[in-house]
């Protein structure tokens, strides 16, 4: 008979979730101080905590309905409010009400994305997300800011951060499918090819961390619309 974990074991995954909330708040504090690059990096740290809480819960058999709800609320803080405020203070404040609307749109659509995920998790097809995951959208905002901070000579491109946020917001509430690496079956992969590819990617990110992560994130972002366009085009050709 499988032994139930001790009650104190349920604290561990929730501590990681709480760490994600704290990291999101600290991101806001750094953004208010004008430390935009540091704030962007802390969104990455929130992503680490967000990935650990679910995995720890599954490993310790301490998954609970409370944990799921807590994680969802943590996500709206760490990947909704924090990046939206960072976006507003970094690029949106100069554009008045337009900056406010775009930043608010990111939070609102992010909340819609999370709510839809919570009510449809049991019905979506395996190994995919419906709509761009909110952590990915937050990471894209962070990477855009990090790139502009890394290359100040391109500061004029700051104006494109707001349109990027609008695109990300729309993708979050779209029906475009994105792969879920949490559900991938690595047993079906060719181990050697996967290992070689992983090593090459890791070395590239080590040499050029911001640029490497930007390429990976952009590839994931474009995968969804590219896949949807391919199937739409194929459907139109077959009908024709």
PDB file of C-alpha atoms in Angstrom:
ATOM      1  CA  UNK A   1       0.000   0.000   0.000  1.00  0.00           C
ATOM      2  CA  UNK A   2       1.364   3.388  -1.012  1.00  0.00           C
ATOM      3  CA  UNK A   3       2.147   5.548   2.013  1.00  0.00           C
ATOM      4  CA  UNK A   4       0.806   9.099   2.016  1.00  0.00           C
ATOM      5  CA  UNK A   5       3.421  11.835   2.358  1.00  0.00           C
ATOM      6  CA  UNK A   6       3.579  13.629   5.735  1.00  0.00           C
ATOM      7  CA  UNK A   7       1.548  16.869   5.935  1.00  0.00           C
ATOM      8  CA  UNK A   8       4.716  18.960   6.160  1.00  0.00           C
ATOM      9  CA  UNK A   9       5.754  17.669   2.714  1.00  0.00           C
ATOM     10  CA  UNK A  10       2.946  19.733   1.179  1.00  0.00           C
ATOM     11  CA  UNK A  11       4.787  22.877   2.251  1.00  0.00           C
ATOM     12  CA  UNK A  12       7.752  22.330  -0.077  1.00  0.00           C
ATOM     13  CA  UNK A  13       6.095  22.927  -3.480  1.00  0.00           C
ATOM     14  CA  UNK A  14       4.090  25.812  -2.031  1.00  0.00           C
ATOM     15  CA  UNK A  15       7.314  27.400  -0.785  1.00  0.00           C
ATOM     16  CA  UNK A  16       8.607  27.448  -4.354  1.00  0.00           C
ATOM     17  CA  UNK A  17       5.332  29.044  -5.437  1.00  0.00           C
ATOM     18  CA  UNK A  18       5.681  31.664  -2.694  1.00  0.00           C
ATOM     19  CA  UNK A  19       9.244  32.298  -3.888  1.00  0.00           C
ATOM     20  CA  UNK A  20       7.848  32.964  -7.361  1.00  0.00           C
ATOM     21  CA  UNK A  21       5.446  35.562  -5.911  1.00  0.00           C
ATOM     22  CA  UNK A  22       8.243  37.215  -3.930  1.00  0.00           C
ATOM     23  CA  UNK A  23      10.488  37.285  -6.997  1.00  0.00           C
ATOM     24  CA  UNK A  24       7.695  38.920  -8.984  1.00  0.00           C
ATOM     25  CA  UNK A  25       7.285  41.569  -6.301  1.00  0.00           C
ATOM     26  CA  UNK A  26      11.036  42.165  -6.189  1.00  0.00           C
ATOM     27  CA  UNK A  27      10.959  42.594  -9.965  1.00  0.00           C
ATOM     28  CA  UNK A  28       8.430  45.382  -9.452  1.00  0.00           C
ATOM     29  CA  UNK A  29      10.600  46.993  -6.765  1.00  0.00           C
ATOM     30  CA  UNK A  30      13.656  46.935  -9.044  1.00  0.00           C
ATOM     31  CA  UNK A  31      11.660  48.397 -11.933  1.00  0.00           C
ATOM     32  CA  UNK A  32      10.449  51.252  -9.713  1.00  0.00           C
ATOM     33  CA  UNK A  33      14.092  51.959  -8.860  1.00  0.00           C
ATOM     34  CA  UNK A  34      14.992  52.058 -12.545  1.00  0.00           C
ATOM     35  CA  UNK A  35      17.080  48.854 -12.448  1.00  0.00           C
ATOM     36  CA  UNK A  36      15.421  47.478 -15.572  1.00  0.00           C
ATOM     37  CA  UNK A  37      18.038  44.874 -16.510  1.00  0.00           C
ATOM     38  CA  UNK A  38      18.086  43.405 -12.997  1.00  0.00           C
ATOM     39  CA  UNK A  39      14.292  43.371 -12.941  1.00  0.00           C
ATOM     40  CA  UNK A  40      14.230  41.482 -16.237  1.00  0.00           C
ATOM     41  CA  UNK A  41      16.630  38.850 -14.876  1.00  0.00           C
ATOM     42  CA  UNK A  42      14.441  38.315 -11.830  1.00  0.00           C
ATOM     43  CA  UNK A  43      11.557  37.339 -14.105  1.00  0.00           C
ATOM     44  CA  UNK A  44      13.817  34.509 -15.283  1.00  0.00           C
ATOM     45  CA  UNK A  45      14.334  33.533 -11.642  1.00  0.00           C
ATOM     46  CA  UNK A  46      10.560  33.493 -11.145  1.00  0.00           C
ATOM     47  CA  UNK A  47      10.356  31.116 -14.104  1.00  0.00           C
ATOM     48  CA  UNK A  48      12.784  28.743 -12.353  1.00  0.00           C
ATOM     49  CA  UNK A  49      10.662  28.718  -9.193  1.00  0.00           C
ATOM     50  CA  UNK A  50       7.509  28.269 -11.267  1.00  0.00           C
ATOM     51  CA  UNK A  51       9.001  25.223 -12.942  1.00  0.00           C
ATOM     52  CA  UNK A  52      10.170  23.718  -9.659  1.00  0.00           C
ATOM     53  CA  UNK A  53       6.921  23.865  -7.701  1.00  0.00           C
ATOM     54  CA  UNK A  54       4.980  21.545 -10.017  1.00  0.00           C
ATOM     55  CA  UNK A  55       7.865  19.123 -10.440  1.00  0.00           C
ATOM     56  CA  UNK A  56       8.476  18.930  -6.699  1.00  0.00           C
ATOM     57  CA  UNK A  57       4.762  18.346  -6.105  1.00  0.00           C
ATOM     58  CA  UNK A  58       4.740  15.451  -8.577  1.00  0.00           C
ATOM     59  CA  UNK A  59       7.972  13.952  -7.253  1.00  0.00           C
ATOM     60  CA  UNK A  60       6.760  14.037  -3.634  1.00  0.00           C
ATOM     61  CA  UNK A  61       3.168  13.112  -4.494  1.00  0.00           C
ATOM     62  CA  UNK A  62       1.944  16.327  -2.828  1.00  0.00           C
ATOM     63  CA  UNK A  63      -0.067  17.827  -5.693  1.00  0.00           C
ATOM     64  CA  UNK A  64      -3.253  19.468  -4.422  1.00  0.00           C
ATOM     65  CA  UNK A  65      -6.094  21.679  -5.611  1.00  0.00           C
ATOM     66  CA  UNK A  66      -4.807  24.408  -3.287  1.00  0.00           C
ATOM     67  CA  UNK A  67      -1.383  24.178  -4.901  1.00  0.00           C
ATOM     68  CA  UNK A  68      -2.877  24.519  -8.386  1.00  0.00           C
ATOM     69  CA  UNK A  69      -4.854  27.628  -7.411  1.00  0.00           C
ATOM     70  CA  UNK A  70      -1.896  29.124  -5.546  1.00  0.00           C
ATOM     71  CA  UNK A  71       0.337  28.545  -8.570  1.00  0.00           C
ATOM     72  CA  UNK A  72      -2.157  30.261 -10.863  1.00  0.00           C
ATOM     73  CA  UNK A  73      -2.354  33.320  -8.603  1.00  0.00           C
ATOM     74  CA  UNK A  74       1.444  33.376  -8.371  1.00  0.00           C
ATOM     75  CA  UNK A  75       1.697  33.337 -12.172  1.00  0.00           C
ATOM     76  CA  UNK A  76      -0.482  36.428 -12.559  1.00  0.00           C
ATOM     77  CA  UNK A  77       1.827  38.298 -10.172  1.00  0.00           C
ATOM     78  CA  UNK A  78       5.193  37.042 -11.441  1.00  0.00           C
ATOM     79  CA  UNK A  79       4.368  36.829 -15.164  1.00  0.00           C
ATOM     80  CA  UNK A  80       1.477  39.279 -15.475  1.00  0.00           C
ATOM     81  CA  UNK A  81       1.750  42.253 -13.136  1.00  0.00           C
ATOM     82  CA  UNK A  82       5.551  42.276 -12.811  1.00  0.00           C
ATOM     83  CA  UNK A  83       6.430  42.257 -16.549  1.00  0.00           C
ATOM     84  CA  UNK A  84       3.544  44.633 -17.337  1.00  0.00           C
ATOM     85  CA  UNK A  85       4.788  47.208 -14.829  1.00  0.00           C
ATOM     86  CA  UNK A  86       8.350  46.691 -16.061  1.00  0.00           C
ATOM     87  CA  UNK A  87       7.074  47.244 -19.604  1.00  0.00           C
ATOM     88  CA  UNK A  88       5.224  50.414 -18.615  1.00  0.00           C
ATOM     89  CA  UNK A  89       8.113  51.965 -16.702  1.00  0.00           C
ATOM     90  CA  UNK A  90      10.666  51.039 -19.360  1.00  0.00           C
ATOM     91  CA  UNK A  91       8.797  51.963 -22.545  1.00  0.00           C
ATOM     92  CA  UNK A  92       5.129  52.718 -21.940  1.00  0.00           C
ATOM     93  CA  UNK A  93       5.356  55.699 -19.599  1.00  0.00           C
ATOM     94  CA  UNK A  94       6.585  57.925 -22.429  1.00  0.00           C
ATOM     95  CA  UNK A  95       3.413  57.233 -24.443  1.00  0.00           C
ATOM     96  CA  UNK A  96       0.860  58.217 -21.825  1.00  0.00           C
ATOM     97  CA  UNK A  97      -2.476  56.437 -22.038  1.00  0.00           C
ATOM     98  CA  UNK A  98      -1.292  54.192 -24.869  1.00  0.00           C
ATOM     99  CA  UNK A  99       1.411  52.803 -22.594  1.00  0.00           C
ATOM    100  CA  UNK A 100      -1.133  52.288 -19.808  1.00  0.00           C
ATOM    101  CA  UNK A 101      -3.552  50.474 -22.112  1.00  0.00           C
ATOM    102  CA  UNK A 102      -0.900  48.178 -23.594  1.00  0.00           C
ATOM    103  CA  UNK A 103       0.501  47.294 -20.170  1.00  0.00           C
ATOM    104  CA  UNK A 104      -2.988  46.680 -18.761  1.00  0.00           C
ATOM    105  CA  UNK A 105      -3.871  44.589 -21.807  1.00  0.00           C
ATOM    106  CA  UNK A 106      -0.924  42.322 -21.064  1.00  0.00           C
ATOM    107  CA  UNK A 107      -2.209  41.680 -17.528  1.00  0.00           C
ATOM    108  CA  UNK A 108      -5.857  41.249 -18.564  1.00  0.00           C
ATOM    109  CA  UNK A 109      -5.147  38.836 -21.419  1.00  0.00           C
ATOM    110  CA  UNK A 110      -2.633  37.009 -19.239  1.00  0.00           C
ATOM    111  CA  UNK A 111      -5.353  36.507 -16.615  1.00  0.00           C
ATOM    112  CA  UNK A 112      -7.756  35.296 -19.314  1.00  0.00           C
ATOM    113  CA  UNK A 113      -5.082  32.870 -20.528  1.00  0.00           C
ATOM    114  CA  UNK A 114      -4.616  31.454 -17.038  1.00  0.00           C
ATOM    115  CA  UNK A 115      -8.357  31.183 -16.400  1.00  0.00           C
ATOM    116  CA  UNK A 116      -8.909  29.375 -19.688  1.00  0.00           C
ATOM    117  CA  UNK A 117      -6.054  27.004 -18.944  1.00  0.00           C
ATOM    118  CA  UNK A 118      -7.486  26.185 -15.519  1.00  0.00           C
ATOM    119  CA  UNK A 119     -10.932  25.292 -16.873  1.00  0.00           C
ATOM    120  CA  UNK A 120      -9.783  23.400 -19.977  1.00  0.00           C
ATOM    121  CA  UNK A 121      -6.698  21.536 -18.748  1.00  0.00           C
ATOM    122  CA  UNK A 122      -8.514  18.217 -18.782  1.00  0.00           C
ATOM    123  CA  UNK A 123      -9.776  18.729 -22.336  1.00  0.00           C
ATOM    124  CA  UNK A 124      -6.798  20.013 -24.315  1.00  0.00           C
ATOM    125  CA  UNK A 125      -4.886  17.679 -26.595  1.00  0.00           C
ATOM    126  CA  UNK A 126      -1.731  16.206 -25.000  1.00  0.00           C
ATOM    127  CA  UNK A 127       1.655  17.873 -25.257  1.00  0.00           C
ATOM    128  CA  UNK A 128       0.351  21.316 -26.277  1.00  0.00           C
ATOM    129  CA  UNK A 129      -0.730  24.612 -24.783  1.00  0.00           C
ATOM    130  CA  UNK A 130      -3.678  26.469 -26.293  1.00  0.00           C
ATOM    131  CA  UNK A 131      -2.364  29.991 -26.659  1.00  0.00           C
ATOM    132  CA  UNK A 132       1.068  31.319 -25.739  1.00  0.00           C
ATOM    133  CA  UNK A 133       1.874  30.464 -22.094  1.00  0.00           C
ATOM    134  CA  UNK A 134       2.035  33.561 -19.899  1.00  0.00           C
ATOM    135  CA  UNK A 135       5.566  32.755 -18.604  1.00  0.00           C
ATOM    136  CA  UNK A 136       6.825  32.724 -22.209  1.00  0.00           C
ATOM    137  CA  UNK A 137       5.186  36.096 -22.874  1.00  0.00           C
ATOM    138  CA  UNK A 138       6.822  37.521 -19.737  1.00  0.00           C
ATOM    139  CA  UNK A 139      10.213  36.136 -20.777  1.00  0.00           C
ATOM    140  CA  UNK A 140       9.865  37.766 -24.212  1.00  0.00           C
ATOM    141  CA  UNK A 141       9.307  41.154 -22.558  1.00  0.00           C
ATOM    142  CA  UNK A 142      12.359  40.553 -20.357  1.00  0.00           C
ATOM    143  CA  UNK A 143      14.546  39.522 -23.276  1.00  0.00           C
ATOM    144  CA  UNK A 144      13.540  42.582 -25.319  1.00  0.00           C
ATOM    145  CA  UNK A 145      14.538  44.847 -22.436  1.00  0.00           C
ATOM    146  CA  UNK A 146      17.786  42.971 -21.815  1.00  0.00           C
ATOM    147  CA  UNK A 147      18.756  43.269 -25.485  1.00  0.00           C
ATOM    148  CA  UNK A 148      18.094  47.013 -25.504  1.00  0.00           C
ATOM    149  CA  UNK A 149      20.065  47.418 -22.277  1.00  0.00           C
ATOM    150  CA  UNK A 150      22.889  45.285 -23.710  1.00  0.00           C
ATOM    151  CA  UNK A 151      23.047  47.354 -26.920  1.00  0.00           C
ATOM    152  CA  UNK A 152      22.233  50.978 -25.988  1.00  0.00           C
ATOM    153  CA  UNK A 153      23.016  52.082 -29.548  1.00  0.00           C
ATOM    154  CA  UNK A 154      19.686  50.509 -30.532  1.00  0.00           C
ATOM    155  CA  UNK A 155      17.715  52.422 -27.904  1.00  0.00           C
ATOM    156  CA  UNK A 156      15.575  53.906 -30.688  1.00  0.00           C
ATOM    157  CA  UNK A 157      14.030  50.428 -31.088  1.00  0.00           C
ATOM    158  CA  UNK A 158      12.426  50.822 -27.656  1.00  0.00           C
ATOM    159  CA  UNK A 159       9.307  51.991 -29.461  1.00  0.00           C
ATOM    160  CA  UNK A 160       8.767  48.435 -30.745  1.00  0.00           C
ATOM    161  CA  UNK A 161       8.498  46.958 -27.243  1.00  0.00           C
ATOM    162  CA  UNK A 162       4.872  48.110 -26.948  1.00  0.00           C
ATOM    163  CA  UNK A 163       3.763  46.513 -30.256  1.00  0.00           C
ATOM    164  CA  UNK A 164       5.577  43.351 -29.165  1.00  0.00           C
ATOM    165  CA  UNK A 165       3.539  43.354 -25.953  1.00  0.00           C
ATOM    166  CA  UNK A 166       0.316  43.696 -27.967  1.00  0.00           C
ATOM    167  CA  UNK A 167       1.287  40.729 -30.161  1.00  0.00           C
ATOM    168  CA  UNK A 168       2.159  38.659 -27.096  1.00  0.00           C
ATOM    169  CA  UNK A 169      -1.144  39.562 -25.452  1.00  0.00           C
ATOM    170  CA  UNK A 170      -3.122  38.455 -28.508  1.00  0.00           C
ATOM    171  CA  UNK A 171      -1.158  35.223 -28.813  1.00  0.00           C
ATOM    172  CA  UNK A 172      -1.933  34.396 -25.175  1.00  0.00           C
ATOM    173  CA  UNK A 173      -5.688  34.369 -25.812  1.00  0.00           C
ATOM    174  CA  UNK A 174      -5.456  32.851 -29.289  1.00  0.00           C
ATOM    175  CA  UNK A 175      -6.194  29.226 -30.191  1.00  0.00           C
ATOM    176  CA  UNK A 176      -2.699  28.746 -31.586  1.00  0.00           C
ATOM    177  CA  UNK A 177      -1.028  25.644 -30.174  1.00  0.00           C
ATOM    178  CA  UNK A 178       2.403  25.622 -28.573  1.00  0.00           C
ATOM    179  CA  UNK A 179       4.360  22.547 -27.421  1.00  0.00           C
ATOM    180  CA  UNK A 180       4.405  21.778 -23.717  1.00  0.00           C
ATOM    181  CA  UNK A 181       7.849  20.478 -22.760  1.00  0.00           C
ATOM    182  CA  UNK A 182       6.423  19.296 -19.440  1.00  0.00           C
ATOM    183  CA  UNK A 183       4.474  16.641 -21.297  1.00  0.00           C
ATOM    184  CA  UNK A 184       7.012  15.649 -23.913  1.00  0.00           C
ATOM    185  CA  UNK A 185       7.921  11.963 -24.093  1.00  0.00           C
ATOM    186  CA  UNK A 186      11.704  11.993 -24.342  1.00  0.00           C
ATOM    187  CA  UNK A 187      11.750   8.226 -24.825  1.00  0.00           C
ATOM    188  CA  UNK A 188      10.622   8.741 -28.408  1.00  0.00           C
ATOM    189  CA  UNK A 189      13.617  10.991 -29.160  1.00  0.00           C
ATOM    190  CA  UNK A 190      16.792   9.807 -30.802  1.00  0.00           C
ATOM    191  CA  UNK A 191      19.027  10.121 -27.740  1.00  0.00           C
ATOM    192  CA  UNK A 192      22.305  10.956 -29.500  1.00  0.00           C
ATOM    193  CA  UNK A 193      20.810  13.650 -31.738  1.00  0.00           C
ATOM    194  CA  UNK A 194      18.960  15.167 -28.812  1.00  0.00           C
ATOM    195  CA  UNK A 195      22.125  15.164 -26.655  1.00  0.00           C
ATOM    196  CA  UNK A 196      24.263  16.754 -29.373  1.00  0.00           C
ATOM    197  CA  UNK A 197      21.640  19.400 -30.060  1.00  0.00           C
ATOM    198  CA  UNK A 198      21.252  20.163 -26.366  1.00  0.00           C
ATOM    199  CA  UNK A 199      25.016  20.549 -25.914  1.00  0.00           C
ATOM    200  CA  UNK A 200      25.298  22.899 -28.909  1.00  0.00           C
ATOM    201  CA  UNK A 201      22.413  25.040 -27.655  1.00  0.00           C
ATOM    202  CA  UNK A 202      23.789  25.131 -24.100  1.00  0.00           C
ATOM    203  CA  UNK A 203      27.247  26.202 -25.319  1.00  0.00           C
ATOM    204  CA  UNK A 204      25.720  28.901 -27.515  1.00  0.00           C
ATOM    205  CA  UNK A 205      23.700  30.286 -24.610  1.00  0.00           C
ATOM    206  CA  UNK A 206      26.806  30.139 -22.390  1.00  0.00           C
ATOM    207  CA  UNK A 207      28.822  32.239 -24.871  1.00  0.00           C
ATOM    208  CA  UNK A 208      26.024  34.661 -25.729  1.00  0.00           C
ATOM    209  CA  UNK A 209      23.442  34.286 -22.929  1.00  0.00           C
ATOM    210  CA  UNK A 210      21.031  37.099 -23.831  1.00  0.00           C
ATOM    211  CA  UNK A 211      21.296  36.654 -27.589  1.00  0.00           C
ATOM    212  CA  UNK A 212      21.037  32.858 -27.286  1.00  0.00           C
ATOM    213  CA  UNK A 213      17.938  33.026 -25.113  1.00  0.00           C
ATOM    214  CA  UNK A 214      16.449  35.582 -27.484  1.00  0.00           C
ATOM    215  CA  UNK A 215      16.855  33.202 -30.422  1.00  0.00           C
ATOM    216  CA  UNK A 216      15.356  30.286 -28.478  1.00  0.00           C
ATOM    217  CA  UNK A 217      12.421  32.353 -27.249  1.00  0.00           C
ATOM    218  CA  UNK A 218      11.795  33.829 -30.702  1.00  0.00           C
ATOM    219  CA  UNK A 219      11.875  30.350 -32.220  1.00  0.00           C
ATOM    220  CA  UNK A 220       9.290  29.111 -29.719  1.00  0.00           C
ATOM    221  CA  UNK A 221       7.162  32.235 -30.240  1.00  0.00           C
ATOM    222  CA  UNK A 222       7.152  31.868 -34.031  1.00  0.00           C
ATOM    223  CA  UNK A 223       6.584  28.113 -33.938  1.00  0.00           C
ATOM    224  CA  UNK A 224       2.897  28.477 -33.078  1.00  0.00           C
ATOM    225  CA  UNK A 225       1.882  30.916 -35.862  1.00  0.00           C
ATOM    226  CA  UNK A 226       4.107  29.063 -38.365  1.00  0.00           C
ATOM    227  CA  UNK A 227       2.490  25.726 -37.527  1.00  0.00           C
ATOM    228  CA  UNK A 228      -1.004  27.238 -37.685  1.00  0.00           C
ATOM    229  CA  UNK A 229      -0.246  28.890 -41.047  1.00  0.00           C
ATOM    230  CA  UNK A 230       1.110  25.626 -42.452  1.00  0.00           C
ATOM    231  CA  UNK A 231      -1.999  23.639 -41.532  1.00  0.00           C
ATOM    232  CA  UNK A 232      -4.292  26.425 -42.745  1.00  0.00           C
ATOM    233  CA  UNK A 233      -2.488  26.562 -46.100  1.00  0.00           C
ATOM    234  CA  UNK A 234      -2.581  22.780 -46.437  1.00  0.00           C
ATOM    235  CA  UNK A 235      -6.308  22.762 -45.671  1.00  0.00           C
ATOM    236  CA  UNK A 236      -6.945  25.435 -48.299  1.00  0.00           C
ATOM    237  CA  UNK A 237      -4.920  23.525 -50.898  1.00  0.00           C
ATOM    238  CA  UNK A 238      -6.802  20.283 -50.248  1.00  0.00           C
ATOM    239  CA  UNK A 239     -10.147  22.076 -50.476  1.00  0.00           C
ATOM    240  CA  UNK A 240      -9.087  23.712 -53.723  1.00  0.00           C
TER     241      UNK A 240
END
